[in-house]
Coordinates of C-alpha atoms in Angstrom, one line a residue:
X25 CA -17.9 23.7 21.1
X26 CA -17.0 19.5 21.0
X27 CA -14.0 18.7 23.6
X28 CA -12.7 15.9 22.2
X29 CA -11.3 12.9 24.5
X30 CA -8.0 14.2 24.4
X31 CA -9.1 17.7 25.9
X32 CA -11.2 16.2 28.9
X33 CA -8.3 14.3 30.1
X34 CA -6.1 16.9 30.6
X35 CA -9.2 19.3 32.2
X36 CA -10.1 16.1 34.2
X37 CA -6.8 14.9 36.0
X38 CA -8.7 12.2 37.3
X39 CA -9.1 10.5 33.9
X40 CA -5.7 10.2 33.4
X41 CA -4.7 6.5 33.8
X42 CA -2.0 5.7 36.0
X43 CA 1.6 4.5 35.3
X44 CA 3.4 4.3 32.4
X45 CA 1.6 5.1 29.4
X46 CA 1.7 3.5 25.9
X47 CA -0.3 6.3 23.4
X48 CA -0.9 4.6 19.8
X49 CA -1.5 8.4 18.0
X50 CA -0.8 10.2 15.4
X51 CA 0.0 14.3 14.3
X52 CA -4.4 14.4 14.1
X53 CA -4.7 13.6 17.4
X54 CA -4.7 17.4 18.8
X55 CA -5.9 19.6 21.7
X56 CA -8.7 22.1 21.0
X57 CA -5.7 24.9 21.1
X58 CA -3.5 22.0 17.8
X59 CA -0.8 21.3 20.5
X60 CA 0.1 17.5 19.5
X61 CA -1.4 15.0 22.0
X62 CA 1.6 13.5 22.7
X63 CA 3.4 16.9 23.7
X64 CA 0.2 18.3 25.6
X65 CA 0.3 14.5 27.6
X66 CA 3.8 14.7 28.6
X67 CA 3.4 18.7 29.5
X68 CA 0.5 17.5 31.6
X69 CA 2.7 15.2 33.9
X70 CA 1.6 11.5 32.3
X71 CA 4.5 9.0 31.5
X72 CA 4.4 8.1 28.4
X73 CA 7.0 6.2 27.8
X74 CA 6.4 4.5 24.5
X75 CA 4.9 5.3 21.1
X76 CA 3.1 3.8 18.3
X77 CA 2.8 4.2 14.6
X78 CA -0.2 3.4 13.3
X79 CA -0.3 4.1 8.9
X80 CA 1.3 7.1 8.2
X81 CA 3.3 7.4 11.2
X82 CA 3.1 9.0 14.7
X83 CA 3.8 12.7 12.4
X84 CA 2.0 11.5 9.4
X85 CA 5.2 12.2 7.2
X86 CA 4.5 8.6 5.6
X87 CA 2.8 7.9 2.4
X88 CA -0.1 5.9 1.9
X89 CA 0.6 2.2 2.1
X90 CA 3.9 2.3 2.4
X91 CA 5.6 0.3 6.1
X92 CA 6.1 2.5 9.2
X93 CA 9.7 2.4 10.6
X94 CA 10.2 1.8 14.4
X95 CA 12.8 4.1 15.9
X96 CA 12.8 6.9 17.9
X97 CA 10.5 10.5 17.8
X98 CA 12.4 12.9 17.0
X99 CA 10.5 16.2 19.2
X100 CA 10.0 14.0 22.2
X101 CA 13.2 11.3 21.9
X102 CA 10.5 8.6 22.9
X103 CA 10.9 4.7 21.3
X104 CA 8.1 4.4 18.4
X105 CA 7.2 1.0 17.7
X106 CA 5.2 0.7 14.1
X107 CA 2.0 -0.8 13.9
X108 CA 2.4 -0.7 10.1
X109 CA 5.1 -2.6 9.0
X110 CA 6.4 -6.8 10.2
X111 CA 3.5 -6.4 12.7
X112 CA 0.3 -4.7 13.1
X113 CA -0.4 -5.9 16.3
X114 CA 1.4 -5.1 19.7
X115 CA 3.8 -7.6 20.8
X116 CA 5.0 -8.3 24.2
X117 CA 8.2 -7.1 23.8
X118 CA 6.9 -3.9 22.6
X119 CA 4.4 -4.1 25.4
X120 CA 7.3 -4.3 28.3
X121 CA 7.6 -1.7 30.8
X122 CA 4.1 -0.3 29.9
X123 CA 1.0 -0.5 32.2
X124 CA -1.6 1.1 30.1
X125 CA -2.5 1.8 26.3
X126 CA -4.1 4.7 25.8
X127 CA -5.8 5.2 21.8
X128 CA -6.1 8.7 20.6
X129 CA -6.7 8.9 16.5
X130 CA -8.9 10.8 14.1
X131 CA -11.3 8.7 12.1
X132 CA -13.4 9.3 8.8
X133 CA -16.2 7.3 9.3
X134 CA -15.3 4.8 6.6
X135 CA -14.4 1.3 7.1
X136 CA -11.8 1.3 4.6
X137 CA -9.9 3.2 7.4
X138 CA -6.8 1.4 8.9
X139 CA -6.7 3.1 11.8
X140 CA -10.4 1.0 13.1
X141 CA -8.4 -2.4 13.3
X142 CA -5.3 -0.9 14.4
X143 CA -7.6 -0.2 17.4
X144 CA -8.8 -3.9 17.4
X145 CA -5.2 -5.1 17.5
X146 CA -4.1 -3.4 20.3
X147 CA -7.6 -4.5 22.0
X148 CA -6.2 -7.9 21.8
X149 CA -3.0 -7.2 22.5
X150 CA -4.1 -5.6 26.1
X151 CA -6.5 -8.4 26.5
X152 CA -3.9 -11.3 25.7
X153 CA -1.2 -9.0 28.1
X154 CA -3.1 -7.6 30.8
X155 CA -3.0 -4.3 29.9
X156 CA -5.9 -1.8 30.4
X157 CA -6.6 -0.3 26.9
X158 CA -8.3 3.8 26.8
X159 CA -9.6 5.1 24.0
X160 CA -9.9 9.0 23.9
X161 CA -12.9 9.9 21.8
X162 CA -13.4 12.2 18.7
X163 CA -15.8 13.4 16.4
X164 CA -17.1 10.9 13.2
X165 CA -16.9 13.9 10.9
X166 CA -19.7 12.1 8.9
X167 CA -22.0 12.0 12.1
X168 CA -22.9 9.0 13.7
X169 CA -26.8 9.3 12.7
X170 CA -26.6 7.5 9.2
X171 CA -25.1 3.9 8.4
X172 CA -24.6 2.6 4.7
X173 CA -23.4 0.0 2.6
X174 CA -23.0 -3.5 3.4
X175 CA -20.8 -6.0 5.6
X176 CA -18.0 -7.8 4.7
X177 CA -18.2 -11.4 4.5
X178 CA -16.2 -13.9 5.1
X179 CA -13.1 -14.5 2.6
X180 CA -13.0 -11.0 2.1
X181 CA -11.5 -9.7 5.3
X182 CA -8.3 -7.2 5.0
X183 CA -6.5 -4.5 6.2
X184 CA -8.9 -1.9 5.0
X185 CA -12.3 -3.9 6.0
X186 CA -11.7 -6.8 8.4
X187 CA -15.0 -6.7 10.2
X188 CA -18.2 -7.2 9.3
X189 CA -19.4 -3.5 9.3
X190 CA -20.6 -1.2 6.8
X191 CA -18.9 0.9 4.5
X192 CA -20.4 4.1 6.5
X193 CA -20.4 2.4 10.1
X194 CA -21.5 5.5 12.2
X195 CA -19.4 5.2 15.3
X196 CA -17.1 7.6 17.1
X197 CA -14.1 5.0 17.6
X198 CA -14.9 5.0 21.2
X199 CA -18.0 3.5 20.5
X200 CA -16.5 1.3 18.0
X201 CA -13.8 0.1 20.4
X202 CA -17.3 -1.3 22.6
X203 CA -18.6 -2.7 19.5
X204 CA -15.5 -4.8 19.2
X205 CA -15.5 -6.1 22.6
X206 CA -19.2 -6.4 22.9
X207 CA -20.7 -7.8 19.7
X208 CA -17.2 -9.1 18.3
X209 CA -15.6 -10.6 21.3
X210 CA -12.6 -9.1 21.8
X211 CA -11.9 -9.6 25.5
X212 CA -9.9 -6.5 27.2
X213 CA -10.3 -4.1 30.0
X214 CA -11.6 -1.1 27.9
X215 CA -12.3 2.5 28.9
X216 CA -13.6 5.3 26.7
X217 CA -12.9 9.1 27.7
X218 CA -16.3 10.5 25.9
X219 CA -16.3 13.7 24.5
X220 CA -18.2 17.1 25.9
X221 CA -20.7 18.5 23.2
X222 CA -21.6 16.2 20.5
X223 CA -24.5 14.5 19.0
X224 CA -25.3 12.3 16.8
X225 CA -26.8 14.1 14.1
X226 CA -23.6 16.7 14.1
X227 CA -21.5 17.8 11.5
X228 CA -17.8 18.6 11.6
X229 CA -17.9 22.0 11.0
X230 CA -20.9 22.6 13.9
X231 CA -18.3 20.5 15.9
X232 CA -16.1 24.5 16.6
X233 CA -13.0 21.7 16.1
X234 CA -10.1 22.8 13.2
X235 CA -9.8 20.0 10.8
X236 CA -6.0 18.1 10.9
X237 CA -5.7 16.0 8.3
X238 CA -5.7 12.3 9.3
X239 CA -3.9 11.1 6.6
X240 CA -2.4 13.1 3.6
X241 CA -5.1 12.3 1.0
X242 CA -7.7 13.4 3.1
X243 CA -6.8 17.0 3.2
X244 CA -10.3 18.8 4.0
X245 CA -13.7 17.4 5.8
X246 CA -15.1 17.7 1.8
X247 CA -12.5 14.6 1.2
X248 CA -13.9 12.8 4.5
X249 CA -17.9 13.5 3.3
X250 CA -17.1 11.8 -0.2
X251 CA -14.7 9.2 0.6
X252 CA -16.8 6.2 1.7
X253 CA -18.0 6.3 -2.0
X254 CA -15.1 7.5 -4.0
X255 CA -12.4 5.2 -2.3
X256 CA -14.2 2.3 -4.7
X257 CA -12.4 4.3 -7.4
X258 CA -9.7 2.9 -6.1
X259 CA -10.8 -0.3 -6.9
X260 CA -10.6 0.3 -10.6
X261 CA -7.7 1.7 -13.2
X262 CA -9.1 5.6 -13.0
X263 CA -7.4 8.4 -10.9
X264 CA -9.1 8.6 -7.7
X265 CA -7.5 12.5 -7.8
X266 CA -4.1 11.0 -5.8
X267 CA -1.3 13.9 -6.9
X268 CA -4.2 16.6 -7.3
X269 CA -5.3 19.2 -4.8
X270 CA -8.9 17.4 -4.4
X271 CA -7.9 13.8 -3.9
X272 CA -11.3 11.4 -3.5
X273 CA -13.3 14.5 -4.5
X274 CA -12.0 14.3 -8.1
X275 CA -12.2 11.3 -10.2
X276 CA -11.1 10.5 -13.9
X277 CA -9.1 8.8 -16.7
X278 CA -7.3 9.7 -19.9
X279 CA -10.3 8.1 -22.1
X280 CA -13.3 9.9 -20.3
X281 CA -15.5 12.6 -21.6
X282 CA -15.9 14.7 -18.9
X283 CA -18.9 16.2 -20.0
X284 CA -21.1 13.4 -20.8
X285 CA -19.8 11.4 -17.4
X286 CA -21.2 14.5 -15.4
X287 CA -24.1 15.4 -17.8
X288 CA -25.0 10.9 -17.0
X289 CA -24.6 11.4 -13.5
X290 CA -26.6 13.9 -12.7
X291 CA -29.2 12.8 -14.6
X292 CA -29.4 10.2 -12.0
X293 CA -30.7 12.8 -9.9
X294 CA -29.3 12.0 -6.4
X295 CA -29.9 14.0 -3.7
X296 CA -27.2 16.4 -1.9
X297 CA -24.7 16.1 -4.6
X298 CA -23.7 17.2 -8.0
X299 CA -20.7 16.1 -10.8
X300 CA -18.3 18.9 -12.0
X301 CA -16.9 18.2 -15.6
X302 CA -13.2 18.3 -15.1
X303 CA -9.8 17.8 -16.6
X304 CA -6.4 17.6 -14.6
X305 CA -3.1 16.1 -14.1
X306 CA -1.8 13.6 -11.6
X307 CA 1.5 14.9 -9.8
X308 CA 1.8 11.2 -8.7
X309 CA 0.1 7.7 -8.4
X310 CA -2.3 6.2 -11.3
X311 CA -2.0 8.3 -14.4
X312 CA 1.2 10.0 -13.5
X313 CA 1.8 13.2 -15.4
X314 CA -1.2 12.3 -18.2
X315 CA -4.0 14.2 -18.8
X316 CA -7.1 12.9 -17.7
X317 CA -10.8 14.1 -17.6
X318 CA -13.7 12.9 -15.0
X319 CA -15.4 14.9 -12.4
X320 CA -15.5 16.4 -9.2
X321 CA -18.1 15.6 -6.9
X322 CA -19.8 18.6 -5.1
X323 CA -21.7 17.9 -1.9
X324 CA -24.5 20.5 -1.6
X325 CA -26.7 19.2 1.3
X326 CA -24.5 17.6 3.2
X327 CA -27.5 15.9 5.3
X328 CA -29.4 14.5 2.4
X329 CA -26.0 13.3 0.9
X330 CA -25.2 9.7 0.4
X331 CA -21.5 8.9 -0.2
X332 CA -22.1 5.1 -0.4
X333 CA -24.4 5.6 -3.1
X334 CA -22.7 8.0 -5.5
X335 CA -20.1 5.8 -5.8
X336 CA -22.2 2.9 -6.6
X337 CA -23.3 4.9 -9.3
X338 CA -20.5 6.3 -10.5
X339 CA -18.9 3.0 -10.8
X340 CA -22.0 1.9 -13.1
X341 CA -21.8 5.2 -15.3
X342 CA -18.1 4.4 -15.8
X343 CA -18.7 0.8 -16.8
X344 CA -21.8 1.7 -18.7
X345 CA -20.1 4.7 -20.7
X346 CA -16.8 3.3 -21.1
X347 CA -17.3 -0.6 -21.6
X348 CA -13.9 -1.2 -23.5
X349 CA -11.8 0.8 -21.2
X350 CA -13.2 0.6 -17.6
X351 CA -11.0 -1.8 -15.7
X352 CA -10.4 -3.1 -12.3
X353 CA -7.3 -2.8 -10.8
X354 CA -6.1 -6.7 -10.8
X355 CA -5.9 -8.9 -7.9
X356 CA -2.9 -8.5 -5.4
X357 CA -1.9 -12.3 -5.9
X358 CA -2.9 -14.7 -8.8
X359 CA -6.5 -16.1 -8.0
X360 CA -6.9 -13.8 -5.1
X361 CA -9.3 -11.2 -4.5
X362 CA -9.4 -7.8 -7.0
X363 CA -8.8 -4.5 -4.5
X364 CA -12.6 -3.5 -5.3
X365 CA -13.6 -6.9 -3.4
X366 CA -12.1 -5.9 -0.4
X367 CA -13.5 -2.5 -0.5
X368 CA -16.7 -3.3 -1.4
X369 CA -16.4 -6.3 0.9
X370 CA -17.3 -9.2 -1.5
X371 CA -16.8 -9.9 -5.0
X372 CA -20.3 -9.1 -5.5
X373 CA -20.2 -6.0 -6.5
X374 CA -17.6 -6.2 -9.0
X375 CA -19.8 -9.0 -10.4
X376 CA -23.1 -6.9 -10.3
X377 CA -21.3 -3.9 -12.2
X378 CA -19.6 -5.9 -14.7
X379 CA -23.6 -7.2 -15.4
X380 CA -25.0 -4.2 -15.6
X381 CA -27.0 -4.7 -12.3
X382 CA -29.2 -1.3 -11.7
X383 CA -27.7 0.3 -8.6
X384 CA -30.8 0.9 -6.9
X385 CA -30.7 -3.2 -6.8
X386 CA -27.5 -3.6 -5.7
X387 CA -27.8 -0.4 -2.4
X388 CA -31.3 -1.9 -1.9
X389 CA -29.7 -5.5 -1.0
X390 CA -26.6 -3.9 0.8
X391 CA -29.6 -2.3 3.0
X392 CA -31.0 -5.8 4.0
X393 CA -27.2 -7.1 4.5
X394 CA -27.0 -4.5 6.7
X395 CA -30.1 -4.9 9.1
X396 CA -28.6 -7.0 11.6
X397 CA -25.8 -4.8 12.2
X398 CA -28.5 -1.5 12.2
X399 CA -30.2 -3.1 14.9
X400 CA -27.9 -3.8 17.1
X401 CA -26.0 -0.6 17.2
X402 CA -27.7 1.3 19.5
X403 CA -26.3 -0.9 22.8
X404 CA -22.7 0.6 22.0
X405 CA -23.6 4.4 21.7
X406 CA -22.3 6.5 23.6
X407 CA -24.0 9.6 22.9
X408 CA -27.7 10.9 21.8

């Protein structure tokens, strides 16, 4: 079984950084037995003394997107300062009376992921204040063996993709955390607790770990496998399954035909994978309360599976099928950037599927784009 970060700590007293303690978490961030981090911490003798909210909140009783309130936890009575709201970086009057950060939060494996430059934030933020910064490893639930998709460039940078890494980056966030300070500069006394058990090439569910969910739209490590695909949904005018029981693993609008969208995209015979005809009703979000009909997307071989690439093809299939209806979701500000351009980190995907570009072509050049970061990677692992 994987100890996470979190668990080696408390085995390891010696790990434990001394002082006052700052712990940027979240209700994922659990002990093998699912005792909060913070509660297990403060049970274990360290002095935390402050909180922060990353998106979602410290108890992940906040919706997606919507601004974290500073205040004050209501199980331990500790300040909470939000990382999601007027600022998403530490300041120094949040920082006062602390001596040490300490970064203990559940990724997916996706870059779209707030949580990764909530991490780089607070790098700088212990840089720029002299505050040692530790992050407490976890698990990629995606395994940190395969990388896809390609690097965002500059113009394009945002909340859900401010680096340039790819879609699939293939880091635990401890050894993203070196990848920031070694390859991207930011200048911070760092230390990674490393977990006990895992390899690269592991799944979740080989990982003996319960699944929390990180955020409330990625309910099941089935959501985490697709979402570095499906999230481009989001992108466009169609129901990425937000208000159903399978959000990012269903898909759909009120003019598909469920049928022929499954029936065109399995014909594209991907490996690992296969489309569902389905029919369902948001509780909430895009399509509200109207029927709508798409898919679900089944992962059968979880190795051979390639989430970055069924959703490059799904995309074509819908604007392909459904010429007259597909649409992208329109741009935050007039002449701005549409949401698909930050996800897909350029506007050239939007461009390539609005020409009918094959999407062998565009994953073949996303493969190139992503060389130089491919072969680099290896100086920040961590593990085998």
């Amino acid at each position: 079984m994987v100890a996470a970060g979190l668990d080696r700590l408390l085995k390891e007293p010696g790990l434990i950084p001394a002082g006052r303690i700052g712990l940027i978490t979240n209700h994922s961030a659990v002990t093998k037995a699912l005792v909060p981090g913070v509660d297990a911490l403060r049970e274990a003798g360290v002095k935390v003394v402050a909180l922060f909210g990353p998106e979602h909140g410290v108890r992940g009783d906040v919706a997606a997107g919507e601004h974290v309130a500073s205040g004050t936890d209501a199980r331990s009575g500790l300040p909470v300062h939000s990382l999601y709201g007027e600022t998403r970086k530490p300041t120094p009057t949040m920082l006062e009376g602390i001596d040490h950060l300490v970064f203990d939060l559940q990724d997916v494996g996706a870059r779209y992921y707030t949580f990764l430059y909530t991490l780089s934030y607070c790098m700088q933020a212990a840089g720029e204040n002299g505050i040692p910064i530790t992050v407490l490893d976890r698990p990629n639930p995606l395994s940190g063996a395969v990388t896809e998709g390609n690097l965002v460039r500059e113009g394009f940078s945002s909340f859900v993709g401010k680096y340039p890494i790819p879609n699939r980056h293939g880091f635990t966030v401890g050894e993203l955390a070196r990848y920031y300070r070694g390859a991207l500069g930011i200048a911070c006394e760092l230390n990674v607790v490393t977990m006990e058990g895992w390899r690269r090439d592991m799944a979740w569910e080989e990982t003996g770990l319960q699944w929390v969910m990180p955020s409330p739209n990625i309910p099941s490590v089935d959501a985490a496998r697709v979402y570095p695909g499906t999230c481009f949904i989001e992108g466009t005018t169609l129901s990425e399954g937000r208000g159903t029981a399978k959000p990012f693993e269903t898909f759909g609008a009120p003019y598909v035909n469920a049928e022929d969208l499954a029936d065109a995209l399995n014909a594209e015979g991907l490996p690992g994978c296969r489309w569902r005809a389905l029919h369902f009703i948001p509780t909430f979000s895009k399509h509200n309360g109207s029927p709508c009909h798409g898919c679900q997307l089944h992962v059968t071989d979880r190795g051979a599976f390639r989430p970055v690439s069924a959703g490059v093809h799904m995309l074509s299939a819908l604007k392909r099928l459904y010429p007259a209806d597909f649409a992208w979701l329109p741009p935050f500000r007039e002449g701005g950037p549409h949401f698909i351009d930050y996800l897909g980190g350029s506007d050239a995907l939007r461009h390539q599927i609005d020409s009918g570009i094959p999407p062998a072509e565009i994953l073949a050049g996303w493969d190139e784009a992503r060389e130089p970061f491919d072969s680099k990677r290896a100086e920040f692992f961590l593990y085998e």
